[in-house]
PDB file of C-alpha atoms and ligand atoms in Angstrom:
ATOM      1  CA  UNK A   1      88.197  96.632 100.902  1.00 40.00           C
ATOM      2  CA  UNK A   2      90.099  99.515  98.864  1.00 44.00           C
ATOM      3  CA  UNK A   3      94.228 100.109 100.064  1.00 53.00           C
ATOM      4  CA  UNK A   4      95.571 103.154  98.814  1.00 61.00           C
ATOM      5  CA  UNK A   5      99.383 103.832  99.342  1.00 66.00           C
ATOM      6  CA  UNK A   6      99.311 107.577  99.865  1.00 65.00           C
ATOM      7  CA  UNK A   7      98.271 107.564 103.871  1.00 63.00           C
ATOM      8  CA  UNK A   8     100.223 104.978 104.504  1.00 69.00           C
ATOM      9  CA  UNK A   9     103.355 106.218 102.678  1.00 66.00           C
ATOM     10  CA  UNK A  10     103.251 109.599 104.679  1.00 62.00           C
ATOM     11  CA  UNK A  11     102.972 107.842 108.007  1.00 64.00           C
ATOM     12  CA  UNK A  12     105.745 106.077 107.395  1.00 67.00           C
ATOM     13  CA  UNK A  13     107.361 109.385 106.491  1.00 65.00           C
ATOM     14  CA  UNK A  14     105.946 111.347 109.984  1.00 61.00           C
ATOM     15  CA  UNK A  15     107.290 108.110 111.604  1.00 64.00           C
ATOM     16  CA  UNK A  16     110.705 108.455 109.896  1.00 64.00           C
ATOM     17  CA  UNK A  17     111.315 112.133 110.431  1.00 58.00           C
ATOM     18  CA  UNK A  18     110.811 111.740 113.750  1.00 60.00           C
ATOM     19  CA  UNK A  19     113.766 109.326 113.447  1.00 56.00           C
ATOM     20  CA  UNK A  20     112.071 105.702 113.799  1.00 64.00           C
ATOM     21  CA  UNK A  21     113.933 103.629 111.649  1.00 61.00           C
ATOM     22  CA  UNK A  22     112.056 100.350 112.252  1.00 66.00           C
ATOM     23  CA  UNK A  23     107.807  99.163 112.054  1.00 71.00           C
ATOM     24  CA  UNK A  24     106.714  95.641 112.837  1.00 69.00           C
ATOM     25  CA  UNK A  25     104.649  94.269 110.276  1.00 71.00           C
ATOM     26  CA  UNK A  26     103.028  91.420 109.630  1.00 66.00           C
ATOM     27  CA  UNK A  27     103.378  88.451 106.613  1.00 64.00           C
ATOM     28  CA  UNK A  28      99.839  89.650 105.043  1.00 65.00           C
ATOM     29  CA  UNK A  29     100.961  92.910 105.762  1.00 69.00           C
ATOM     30  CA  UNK A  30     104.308  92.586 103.704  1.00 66.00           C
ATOM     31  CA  UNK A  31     102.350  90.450 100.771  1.00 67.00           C
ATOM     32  CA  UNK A  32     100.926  93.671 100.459  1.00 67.00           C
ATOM     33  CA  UNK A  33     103.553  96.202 100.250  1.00 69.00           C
ATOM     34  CA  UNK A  34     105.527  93.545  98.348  1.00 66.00           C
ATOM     35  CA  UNK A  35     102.622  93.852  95.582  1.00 64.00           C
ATOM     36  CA  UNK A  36     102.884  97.600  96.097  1.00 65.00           C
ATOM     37  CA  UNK A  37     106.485  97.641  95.514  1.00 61.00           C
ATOM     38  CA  UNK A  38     105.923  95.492  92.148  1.00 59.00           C
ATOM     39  CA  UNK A  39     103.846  97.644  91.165  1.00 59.00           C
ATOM     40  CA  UNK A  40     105.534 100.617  91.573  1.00 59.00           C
ATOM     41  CA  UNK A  41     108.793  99.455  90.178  1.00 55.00           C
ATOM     42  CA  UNK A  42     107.247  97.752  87.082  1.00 55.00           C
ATOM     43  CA  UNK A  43     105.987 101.472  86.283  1.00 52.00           C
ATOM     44  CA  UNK A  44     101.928 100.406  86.903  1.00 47.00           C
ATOM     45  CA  UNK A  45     101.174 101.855  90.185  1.00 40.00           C
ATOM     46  CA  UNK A  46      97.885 102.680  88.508  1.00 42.00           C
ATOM     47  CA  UNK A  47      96.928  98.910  89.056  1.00 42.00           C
ATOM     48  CA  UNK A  48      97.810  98.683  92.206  1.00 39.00           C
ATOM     49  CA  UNK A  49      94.971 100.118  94.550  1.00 39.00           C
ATOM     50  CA  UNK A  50      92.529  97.314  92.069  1.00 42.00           C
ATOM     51  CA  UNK A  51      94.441  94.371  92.596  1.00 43.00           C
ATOM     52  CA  UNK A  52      95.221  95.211  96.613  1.00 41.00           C
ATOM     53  CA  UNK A  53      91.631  94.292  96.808  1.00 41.00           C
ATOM     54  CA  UNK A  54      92.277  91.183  95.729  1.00 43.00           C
ATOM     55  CA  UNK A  55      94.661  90.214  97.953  1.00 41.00           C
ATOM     56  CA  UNK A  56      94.004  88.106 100.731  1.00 41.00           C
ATOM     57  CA  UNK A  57      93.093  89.609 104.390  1.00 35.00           C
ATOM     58  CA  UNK A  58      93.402  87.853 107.454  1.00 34.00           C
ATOM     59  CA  UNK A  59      94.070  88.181 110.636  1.00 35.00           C
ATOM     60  CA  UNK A  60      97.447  89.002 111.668  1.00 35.00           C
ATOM     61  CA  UNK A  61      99.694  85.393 112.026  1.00 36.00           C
ATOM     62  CA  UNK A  62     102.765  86.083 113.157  1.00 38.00           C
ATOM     63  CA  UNK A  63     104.857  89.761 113.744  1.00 33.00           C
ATOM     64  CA  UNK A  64     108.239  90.795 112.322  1.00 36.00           C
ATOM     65  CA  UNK A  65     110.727  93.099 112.281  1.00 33.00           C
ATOM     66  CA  UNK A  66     110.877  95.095 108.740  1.00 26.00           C
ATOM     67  CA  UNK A  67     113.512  97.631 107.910  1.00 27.00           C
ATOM     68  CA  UNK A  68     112.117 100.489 105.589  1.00 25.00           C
ATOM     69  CA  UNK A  69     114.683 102.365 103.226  1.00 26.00           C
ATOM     70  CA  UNK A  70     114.202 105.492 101.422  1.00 34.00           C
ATOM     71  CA  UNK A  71     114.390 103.457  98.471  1.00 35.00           C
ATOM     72  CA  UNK A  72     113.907  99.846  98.791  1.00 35.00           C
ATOM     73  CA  UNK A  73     115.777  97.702  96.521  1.00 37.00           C
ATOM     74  CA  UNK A  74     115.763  94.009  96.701  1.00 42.00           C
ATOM     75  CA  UNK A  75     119.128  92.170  95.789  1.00 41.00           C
ATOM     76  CA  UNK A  76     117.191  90.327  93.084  1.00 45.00           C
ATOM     77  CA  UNK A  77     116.786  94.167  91.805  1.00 48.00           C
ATOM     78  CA  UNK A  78     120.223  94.797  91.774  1.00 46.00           C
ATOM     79  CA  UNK A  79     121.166  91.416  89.715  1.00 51.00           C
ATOM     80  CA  UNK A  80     118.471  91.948  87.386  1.00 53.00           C
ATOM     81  CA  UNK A  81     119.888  94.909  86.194  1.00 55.00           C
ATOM     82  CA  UNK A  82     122.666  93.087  85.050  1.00 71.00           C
ATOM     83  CA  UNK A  83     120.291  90.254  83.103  1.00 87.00           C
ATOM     84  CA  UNK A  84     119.320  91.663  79.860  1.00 92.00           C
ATOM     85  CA  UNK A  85     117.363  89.557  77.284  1.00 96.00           C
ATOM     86  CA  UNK A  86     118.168  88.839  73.574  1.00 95.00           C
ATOM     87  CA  UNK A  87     116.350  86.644  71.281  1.00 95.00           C
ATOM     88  CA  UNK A  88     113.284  87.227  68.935  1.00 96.00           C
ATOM     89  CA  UNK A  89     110.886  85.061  69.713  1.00 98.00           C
ATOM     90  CA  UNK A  90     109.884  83.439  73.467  1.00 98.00           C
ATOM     91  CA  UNK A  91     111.813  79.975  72.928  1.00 98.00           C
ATOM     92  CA  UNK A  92     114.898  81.996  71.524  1.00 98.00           C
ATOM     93  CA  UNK A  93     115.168  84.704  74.547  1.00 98.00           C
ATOM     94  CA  UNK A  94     114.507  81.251  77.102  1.00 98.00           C
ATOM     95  CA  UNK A  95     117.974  79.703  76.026  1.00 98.00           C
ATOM     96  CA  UNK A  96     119.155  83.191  75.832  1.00 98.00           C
ATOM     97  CA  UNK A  97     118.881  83.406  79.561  1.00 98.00           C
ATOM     98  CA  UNK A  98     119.746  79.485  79.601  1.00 98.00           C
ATOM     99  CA  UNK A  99     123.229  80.535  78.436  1.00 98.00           C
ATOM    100  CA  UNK A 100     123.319  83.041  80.902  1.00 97.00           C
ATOM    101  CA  UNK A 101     122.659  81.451  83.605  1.00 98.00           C
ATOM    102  CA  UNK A 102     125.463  79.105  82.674  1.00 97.00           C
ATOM    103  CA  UNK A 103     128.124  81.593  84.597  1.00 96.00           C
ATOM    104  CA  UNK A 104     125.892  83.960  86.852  1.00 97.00           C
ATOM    105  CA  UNK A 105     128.019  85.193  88.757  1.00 96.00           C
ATOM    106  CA  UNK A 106     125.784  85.902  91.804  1.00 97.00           C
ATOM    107  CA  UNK A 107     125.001  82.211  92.120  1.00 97.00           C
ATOM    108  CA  UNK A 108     128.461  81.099  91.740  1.00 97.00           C
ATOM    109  CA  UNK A 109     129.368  83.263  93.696  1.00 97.00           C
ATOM    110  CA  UNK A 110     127.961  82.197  96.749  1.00 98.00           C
ATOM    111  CA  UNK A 111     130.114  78.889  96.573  1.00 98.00           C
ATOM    112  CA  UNK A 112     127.216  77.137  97.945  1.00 98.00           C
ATOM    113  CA  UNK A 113     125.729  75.844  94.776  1.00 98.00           C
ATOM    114  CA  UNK A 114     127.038  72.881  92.678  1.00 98.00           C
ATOM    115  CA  UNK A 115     128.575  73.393  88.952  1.00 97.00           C
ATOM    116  CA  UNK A 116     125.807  71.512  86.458  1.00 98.00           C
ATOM    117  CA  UNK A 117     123.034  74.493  85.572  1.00 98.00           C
ATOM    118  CA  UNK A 118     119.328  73.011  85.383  1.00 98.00           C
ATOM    119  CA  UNK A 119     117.340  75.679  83.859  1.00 98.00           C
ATOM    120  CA  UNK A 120     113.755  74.977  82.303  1.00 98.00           C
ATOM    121  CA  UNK A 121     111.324  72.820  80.732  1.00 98.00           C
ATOM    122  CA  UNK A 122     108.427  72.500  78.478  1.00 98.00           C
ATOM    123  CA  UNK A 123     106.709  75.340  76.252  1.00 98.00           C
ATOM    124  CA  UNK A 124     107.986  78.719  76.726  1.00 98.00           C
ATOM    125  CA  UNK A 125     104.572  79.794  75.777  1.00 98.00           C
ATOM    126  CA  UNK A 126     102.516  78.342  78.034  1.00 98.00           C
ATOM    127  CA  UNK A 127      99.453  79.134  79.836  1.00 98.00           C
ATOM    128  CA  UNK A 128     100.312  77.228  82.964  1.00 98.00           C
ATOM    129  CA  UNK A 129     104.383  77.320  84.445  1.00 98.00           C
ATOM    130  CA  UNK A 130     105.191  75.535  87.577  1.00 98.00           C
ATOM    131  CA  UNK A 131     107.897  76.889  89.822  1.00 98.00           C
ATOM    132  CA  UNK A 132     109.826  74.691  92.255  1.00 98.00           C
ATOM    133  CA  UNK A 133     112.354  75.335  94.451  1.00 98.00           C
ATOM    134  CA  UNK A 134     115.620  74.207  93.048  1.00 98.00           C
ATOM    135  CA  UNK A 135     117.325  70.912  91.098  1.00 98.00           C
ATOM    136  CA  UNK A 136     117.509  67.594  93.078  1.00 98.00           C
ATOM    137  CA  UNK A 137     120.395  64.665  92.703  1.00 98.00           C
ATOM    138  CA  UNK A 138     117.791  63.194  89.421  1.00 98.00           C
ATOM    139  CA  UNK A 139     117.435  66.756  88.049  1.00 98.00           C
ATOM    140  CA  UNK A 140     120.944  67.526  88.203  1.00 98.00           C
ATOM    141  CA  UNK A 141     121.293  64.260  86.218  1.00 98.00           C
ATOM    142  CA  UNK A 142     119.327  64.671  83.934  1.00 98.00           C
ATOM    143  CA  UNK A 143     119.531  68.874  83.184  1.00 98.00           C
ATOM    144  CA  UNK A 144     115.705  68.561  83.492  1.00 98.00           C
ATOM    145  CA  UNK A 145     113.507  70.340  86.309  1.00 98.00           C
ATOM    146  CA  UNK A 146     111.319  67.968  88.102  1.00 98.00           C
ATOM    147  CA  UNK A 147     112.298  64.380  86.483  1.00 98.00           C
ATOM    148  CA  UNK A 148     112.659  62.447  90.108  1.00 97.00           C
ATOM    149  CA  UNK A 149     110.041  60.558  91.876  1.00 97.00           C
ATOM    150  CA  UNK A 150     108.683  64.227  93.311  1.00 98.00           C
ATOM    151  CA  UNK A 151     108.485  65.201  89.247  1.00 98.00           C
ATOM    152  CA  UNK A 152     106.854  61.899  88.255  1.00 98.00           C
ATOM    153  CA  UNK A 153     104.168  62.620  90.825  1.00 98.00           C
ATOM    154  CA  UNK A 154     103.811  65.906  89.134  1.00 98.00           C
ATOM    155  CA  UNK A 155     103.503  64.235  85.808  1.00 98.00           C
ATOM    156  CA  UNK A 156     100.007  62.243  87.587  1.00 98.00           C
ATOM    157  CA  UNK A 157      99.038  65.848  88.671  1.00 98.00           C
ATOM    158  CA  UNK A 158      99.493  67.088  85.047  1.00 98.00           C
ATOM    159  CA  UNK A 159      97.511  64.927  83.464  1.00 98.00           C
ATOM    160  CA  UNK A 160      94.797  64.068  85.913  1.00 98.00           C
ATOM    161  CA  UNK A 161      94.394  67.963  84.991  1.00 98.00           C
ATOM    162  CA  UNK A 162      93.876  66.704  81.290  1.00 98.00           C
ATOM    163  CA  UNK A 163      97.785  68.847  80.555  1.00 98.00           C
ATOM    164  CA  UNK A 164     101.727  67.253  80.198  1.00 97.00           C
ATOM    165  CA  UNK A 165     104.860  68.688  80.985  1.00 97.00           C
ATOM    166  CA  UNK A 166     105.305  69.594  77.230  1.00 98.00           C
ATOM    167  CA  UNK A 167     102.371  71.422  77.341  1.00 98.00           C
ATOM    168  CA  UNK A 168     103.424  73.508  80.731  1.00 98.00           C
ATOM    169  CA  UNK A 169     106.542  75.397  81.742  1.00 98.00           C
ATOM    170  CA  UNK A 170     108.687  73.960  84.417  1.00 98.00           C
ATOM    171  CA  UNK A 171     111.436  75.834  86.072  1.00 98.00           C
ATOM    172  CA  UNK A 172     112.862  76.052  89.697  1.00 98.00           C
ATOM    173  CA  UNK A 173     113.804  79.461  91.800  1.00 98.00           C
ATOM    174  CA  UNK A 174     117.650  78.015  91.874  1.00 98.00           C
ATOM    175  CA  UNK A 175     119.199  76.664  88.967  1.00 98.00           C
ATOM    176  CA  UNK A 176     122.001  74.630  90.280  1.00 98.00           C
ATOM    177  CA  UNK A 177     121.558  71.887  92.874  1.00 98.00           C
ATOM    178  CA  UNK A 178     122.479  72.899  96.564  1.00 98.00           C
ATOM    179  CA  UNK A 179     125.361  71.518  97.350  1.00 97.00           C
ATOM    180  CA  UNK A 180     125.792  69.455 100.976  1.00 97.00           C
ATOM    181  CA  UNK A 181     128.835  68.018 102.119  1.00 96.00           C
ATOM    182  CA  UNK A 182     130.042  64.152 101.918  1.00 94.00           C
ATOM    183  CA  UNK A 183     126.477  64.640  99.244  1.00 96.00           C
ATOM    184  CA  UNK A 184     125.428  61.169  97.111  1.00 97.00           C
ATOM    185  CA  UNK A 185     121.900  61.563  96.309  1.00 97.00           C
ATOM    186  CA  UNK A 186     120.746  63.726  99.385  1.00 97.00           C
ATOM    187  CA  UNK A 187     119.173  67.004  98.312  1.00 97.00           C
ATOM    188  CA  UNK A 188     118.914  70.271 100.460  1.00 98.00           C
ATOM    189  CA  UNK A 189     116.152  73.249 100.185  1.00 98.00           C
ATOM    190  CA  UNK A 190     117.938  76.145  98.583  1.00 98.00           C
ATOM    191  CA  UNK A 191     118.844  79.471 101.308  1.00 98.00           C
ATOM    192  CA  UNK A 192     117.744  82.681 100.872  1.00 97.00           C
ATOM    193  CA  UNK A 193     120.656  84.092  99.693  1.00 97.00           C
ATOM    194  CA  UNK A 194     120.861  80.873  96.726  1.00 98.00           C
ATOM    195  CA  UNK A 195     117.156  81.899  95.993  1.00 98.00           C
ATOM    196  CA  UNK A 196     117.592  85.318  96.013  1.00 97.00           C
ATOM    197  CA  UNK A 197     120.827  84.920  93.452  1.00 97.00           C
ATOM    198  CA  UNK A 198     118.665  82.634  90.780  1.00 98.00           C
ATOM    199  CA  UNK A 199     115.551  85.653  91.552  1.00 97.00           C
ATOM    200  CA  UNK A 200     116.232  87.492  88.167  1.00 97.00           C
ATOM    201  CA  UNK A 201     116.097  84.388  86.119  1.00 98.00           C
ATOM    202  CA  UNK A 202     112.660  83.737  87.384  1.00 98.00           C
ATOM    203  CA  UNK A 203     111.385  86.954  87.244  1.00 97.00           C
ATOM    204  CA  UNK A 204     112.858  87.122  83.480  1.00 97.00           C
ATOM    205  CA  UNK A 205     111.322  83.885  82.405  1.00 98.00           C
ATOM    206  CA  UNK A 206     107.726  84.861  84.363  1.00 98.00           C
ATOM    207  CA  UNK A 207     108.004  88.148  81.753  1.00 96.00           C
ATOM    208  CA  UNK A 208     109.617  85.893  78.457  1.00 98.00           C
ATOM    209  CA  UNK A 209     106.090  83.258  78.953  1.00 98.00           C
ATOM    210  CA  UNK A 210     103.419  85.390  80.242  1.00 98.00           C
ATOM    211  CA  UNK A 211     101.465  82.541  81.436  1.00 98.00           C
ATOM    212  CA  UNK A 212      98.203  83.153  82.870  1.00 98.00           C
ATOM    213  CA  UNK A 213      99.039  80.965  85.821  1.00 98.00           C
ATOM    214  CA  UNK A 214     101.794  80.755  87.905  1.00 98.00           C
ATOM    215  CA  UNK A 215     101.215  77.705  90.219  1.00 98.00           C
ATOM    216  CA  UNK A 216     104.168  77.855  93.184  1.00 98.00           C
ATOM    217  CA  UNK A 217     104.901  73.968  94.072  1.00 98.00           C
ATOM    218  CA  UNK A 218     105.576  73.878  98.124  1.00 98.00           C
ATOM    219  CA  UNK A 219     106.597  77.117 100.527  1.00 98.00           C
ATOM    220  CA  UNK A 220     109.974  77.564  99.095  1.00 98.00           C
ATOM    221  CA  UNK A 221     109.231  78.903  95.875  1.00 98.00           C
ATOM    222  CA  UNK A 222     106.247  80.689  97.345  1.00 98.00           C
ATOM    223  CA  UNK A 223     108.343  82.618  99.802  1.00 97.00           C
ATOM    224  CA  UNK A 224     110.892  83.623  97.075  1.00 98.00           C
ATOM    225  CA  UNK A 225     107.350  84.629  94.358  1.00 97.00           C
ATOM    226  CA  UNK A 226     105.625  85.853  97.257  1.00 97.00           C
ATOM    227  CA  UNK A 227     108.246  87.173  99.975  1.00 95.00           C
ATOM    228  CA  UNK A 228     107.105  86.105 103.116  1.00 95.00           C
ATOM    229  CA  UNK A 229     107.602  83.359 105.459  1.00 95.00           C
ATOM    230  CA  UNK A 230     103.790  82.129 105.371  1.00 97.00           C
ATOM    231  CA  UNK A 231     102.842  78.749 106.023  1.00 97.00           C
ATOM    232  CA  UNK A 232     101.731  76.948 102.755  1.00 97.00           C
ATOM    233  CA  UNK A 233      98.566  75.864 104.790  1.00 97.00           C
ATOM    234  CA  UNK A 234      97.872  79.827 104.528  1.00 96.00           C
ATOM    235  CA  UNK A 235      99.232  80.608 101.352  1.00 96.00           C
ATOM    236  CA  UNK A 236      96.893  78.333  99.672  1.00 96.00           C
ATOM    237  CA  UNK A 237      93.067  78.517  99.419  1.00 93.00           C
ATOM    238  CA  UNK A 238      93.335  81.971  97.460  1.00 95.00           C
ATOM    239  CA  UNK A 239      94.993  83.412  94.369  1.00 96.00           C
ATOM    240  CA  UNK A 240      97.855  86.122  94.786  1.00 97.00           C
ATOM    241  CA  UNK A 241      99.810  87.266  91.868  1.00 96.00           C
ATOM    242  CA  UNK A 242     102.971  87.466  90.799  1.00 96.00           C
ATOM    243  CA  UNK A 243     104.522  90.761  88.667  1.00 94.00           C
ATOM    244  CA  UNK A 244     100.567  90.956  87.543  1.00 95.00           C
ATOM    245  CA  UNK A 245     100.034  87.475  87.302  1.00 97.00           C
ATOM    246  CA  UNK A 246      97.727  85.091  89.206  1.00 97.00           C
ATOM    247  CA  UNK A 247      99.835  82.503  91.135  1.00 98.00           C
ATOM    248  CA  UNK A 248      98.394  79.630  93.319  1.00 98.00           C
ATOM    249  CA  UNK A 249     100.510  78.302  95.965  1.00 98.00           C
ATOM    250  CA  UNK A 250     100.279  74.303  96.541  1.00 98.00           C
ATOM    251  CA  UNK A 251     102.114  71.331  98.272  1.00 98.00           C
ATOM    252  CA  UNK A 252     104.750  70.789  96.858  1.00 98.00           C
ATOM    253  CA  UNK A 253     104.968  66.829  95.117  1.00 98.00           C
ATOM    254  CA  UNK A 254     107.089  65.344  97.394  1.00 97.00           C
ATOM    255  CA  UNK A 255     105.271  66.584 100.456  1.00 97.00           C
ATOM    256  CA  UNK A 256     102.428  64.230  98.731  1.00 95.00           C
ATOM    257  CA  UNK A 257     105.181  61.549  98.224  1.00 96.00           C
ATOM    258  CA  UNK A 258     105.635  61.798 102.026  1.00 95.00           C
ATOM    259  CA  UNK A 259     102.244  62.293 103.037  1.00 94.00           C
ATOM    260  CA  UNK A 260      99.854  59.800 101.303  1.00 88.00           C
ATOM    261  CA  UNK A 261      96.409  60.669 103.658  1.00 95.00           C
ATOM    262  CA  UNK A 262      93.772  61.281 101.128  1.00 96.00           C
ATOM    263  CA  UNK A 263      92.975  64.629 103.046  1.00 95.00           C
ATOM    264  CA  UNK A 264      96.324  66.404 101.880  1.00 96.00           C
ATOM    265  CA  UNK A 265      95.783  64.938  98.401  1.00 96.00           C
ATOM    266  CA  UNK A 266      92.290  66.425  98.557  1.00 97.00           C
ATOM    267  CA  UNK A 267      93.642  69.680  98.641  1.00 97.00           C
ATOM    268  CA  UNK A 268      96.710  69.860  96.520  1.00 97.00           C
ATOM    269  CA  UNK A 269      93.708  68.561  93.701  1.00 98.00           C
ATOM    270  CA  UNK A 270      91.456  71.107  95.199  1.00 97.00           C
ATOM    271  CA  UNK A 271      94.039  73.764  94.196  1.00 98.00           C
ATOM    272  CA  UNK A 272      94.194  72.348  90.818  1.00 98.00           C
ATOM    273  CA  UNK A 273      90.617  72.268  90.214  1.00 98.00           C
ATOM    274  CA  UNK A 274      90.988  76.408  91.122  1.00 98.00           C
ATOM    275  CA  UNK A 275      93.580  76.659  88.276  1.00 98.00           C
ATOM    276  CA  UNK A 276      91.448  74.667  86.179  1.00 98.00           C
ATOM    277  CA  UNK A 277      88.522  76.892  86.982  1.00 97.00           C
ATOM    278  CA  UNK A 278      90.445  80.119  86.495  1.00 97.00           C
ATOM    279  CA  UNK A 279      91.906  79.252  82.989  1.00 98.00           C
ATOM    280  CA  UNK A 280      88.197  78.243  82.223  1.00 98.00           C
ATOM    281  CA  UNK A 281      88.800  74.161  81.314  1.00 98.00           C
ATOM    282  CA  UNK A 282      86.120  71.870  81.256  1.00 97.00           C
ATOM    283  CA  UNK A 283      86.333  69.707  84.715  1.00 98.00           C
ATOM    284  CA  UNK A 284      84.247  66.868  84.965  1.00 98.00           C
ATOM    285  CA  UNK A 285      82.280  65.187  87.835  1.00 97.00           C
ATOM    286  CA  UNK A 286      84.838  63.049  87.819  1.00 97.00           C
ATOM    287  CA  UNK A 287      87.677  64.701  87.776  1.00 98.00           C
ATOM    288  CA  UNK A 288      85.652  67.040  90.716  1.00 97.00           C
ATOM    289  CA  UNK A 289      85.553  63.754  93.069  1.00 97.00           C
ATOM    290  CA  UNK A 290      89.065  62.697  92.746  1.00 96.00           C
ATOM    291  CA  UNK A 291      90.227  61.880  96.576  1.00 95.00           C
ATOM    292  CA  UNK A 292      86.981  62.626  97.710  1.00 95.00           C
ATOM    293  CA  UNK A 293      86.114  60.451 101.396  1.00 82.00           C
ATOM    294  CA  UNK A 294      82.695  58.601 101.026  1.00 70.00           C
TER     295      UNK A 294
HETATM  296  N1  URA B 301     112.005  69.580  93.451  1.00 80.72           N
HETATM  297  C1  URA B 301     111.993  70.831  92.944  1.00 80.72           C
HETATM  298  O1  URA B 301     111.590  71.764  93.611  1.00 80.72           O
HETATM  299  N2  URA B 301     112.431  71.012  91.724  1.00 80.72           N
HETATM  300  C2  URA B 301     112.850  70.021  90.947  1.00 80.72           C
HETATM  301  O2  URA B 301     113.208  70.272  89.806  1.00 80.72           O
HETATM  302  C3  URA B 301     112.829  68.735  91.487  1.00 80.72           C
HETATM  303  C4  URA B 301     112.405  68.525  92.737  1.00 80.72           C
END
């Protein structure tokens, strides 16, 4: 199936002059004009119609209300602006942003987030970089994404994949652990405002590594990569992309933590075997009948 912009773009136009402010769409419907809007802004509209093909289609899920400006512009936009990169090579413009995010004042801002900054991990050249949601109690601890039980779970991941951490790049939407009152070691998902605050950062580092995967651990971070509200049970089973660049969306580890039925463990591995597939690495029978049911 072929999408071109144009019709739709002057609909929305007729619809507009004759003074409609507001169109329902729905969450494929918006992966779609998000990837559009990527497009457009990163100055590669050319790409667009090719990879719209790509995308996923499915029958409506859910409706929404979506407010159309004449020229839409994402708070993440507006705070990106404000990031620019120095450094020569990839590791050096990665703890250029590092420092950065140190005192961003959109996060801290927000008063909601706590003081210690947990940026990233592992090779900022990487083919593969995981994106979670945010630092927990151990990560905050530690100044190291993904080093609780949830990260050691990823660490089994990694290397029944035949890859380590050191090999990968690790980084979270939020860099600074949501804060909770009366908190010990109780962790909170990150809000939409926290996630869109921390957006440039991501979107910076995506640009910095290039990897040719981007694998999105749980719905969080998929519905800050992705924008929309999809269920992860929908987002997976496909590949959507990211600024040009496949992502996968998974379970997140600690949903596996949580959830030890061989079925769900099936198909966070199934999604691995895709990324394994796509970056063209030998899998073996074995590795293909990993939580397999006889
Ligand atoms: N969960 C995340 O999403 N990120 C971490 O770094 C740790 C746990």
């Amino acid at each position: 199936m072929s999408i071109s912009a144009e019709p739709l773009v002057s609909y929305l136009r007729q619809l507009q002059a004759m003074g409609q402010t507001h169109v329902s769409v729905d969450d494929d419907a918006r992966l779609i004009l998000r990837e559009f809007y990527m497009r457009a802004r990163a100055g590669n509209a050319a790409v667009v119609e090719k990879e719209a093909q790509s995308l996923p289609v499915r029958q409506p899920e859910s409706k929404s209300e979506v407010k159309f400006s004449e020229t839409p512009v994402e708070p993440a936009t507006l705070a990106a602006s404000a990031l620019t990169v120095s450094g020569g090579n990839a590791r050096e413009k990665i703890e250029n942003l590092r420092q950065q995010a140190e005192k961003w004042k959109p996060a801290r801002d927000l008063g909601s987030l706590r003081q210690t900054m947990v940026f990233s991990t592992g090779n900022p050249e990487a083919d593969v970089m995981l994106v979670g949601e945010a630092p927990g109690f151990d990560e905050e601890r530690l100044r190291e994404p993904f080093v609780g039980k949830a990260g050691q779970k990823l660490d089994n991941i990694l290397r029944a994949m035949g890859l380590d951490r050191k090999q990968c790049y690790l980084s979270n939407i939020v860099k600074f652990r949501p804060a909770m009152s009366n908190q010990t070691t109780n962790n909170r998902k990150p809000t939409k405002d926290e996630m869109a605050s921390c957006m440039p950062f991501i979107e910076q580092e995506v640009s910095i590594v290039e990897p040719k995967v981007i694998i999105a651990l749980g719905g969080t971070a998929a519905h800050a990569l992705l924008g929309c509200d999809l269920a992860v049970a929908k987002m997976r089973g496909s590949f959507h992309t990211f600024h040009g660049i496949a992502l996968r969306v998974t379970y997140h580890p600690s949903y596996i933590l949580h959830n030890e039925a061989t079925s769900e463990k099936r198909k966070l591995w199934e999604d691995m075997l895709e990324v394994m597939g796509f970056l063209g690495m030998p899998v073996s029978d074995k590795q293909k009948s990993f939580f397999l049911t006889k």
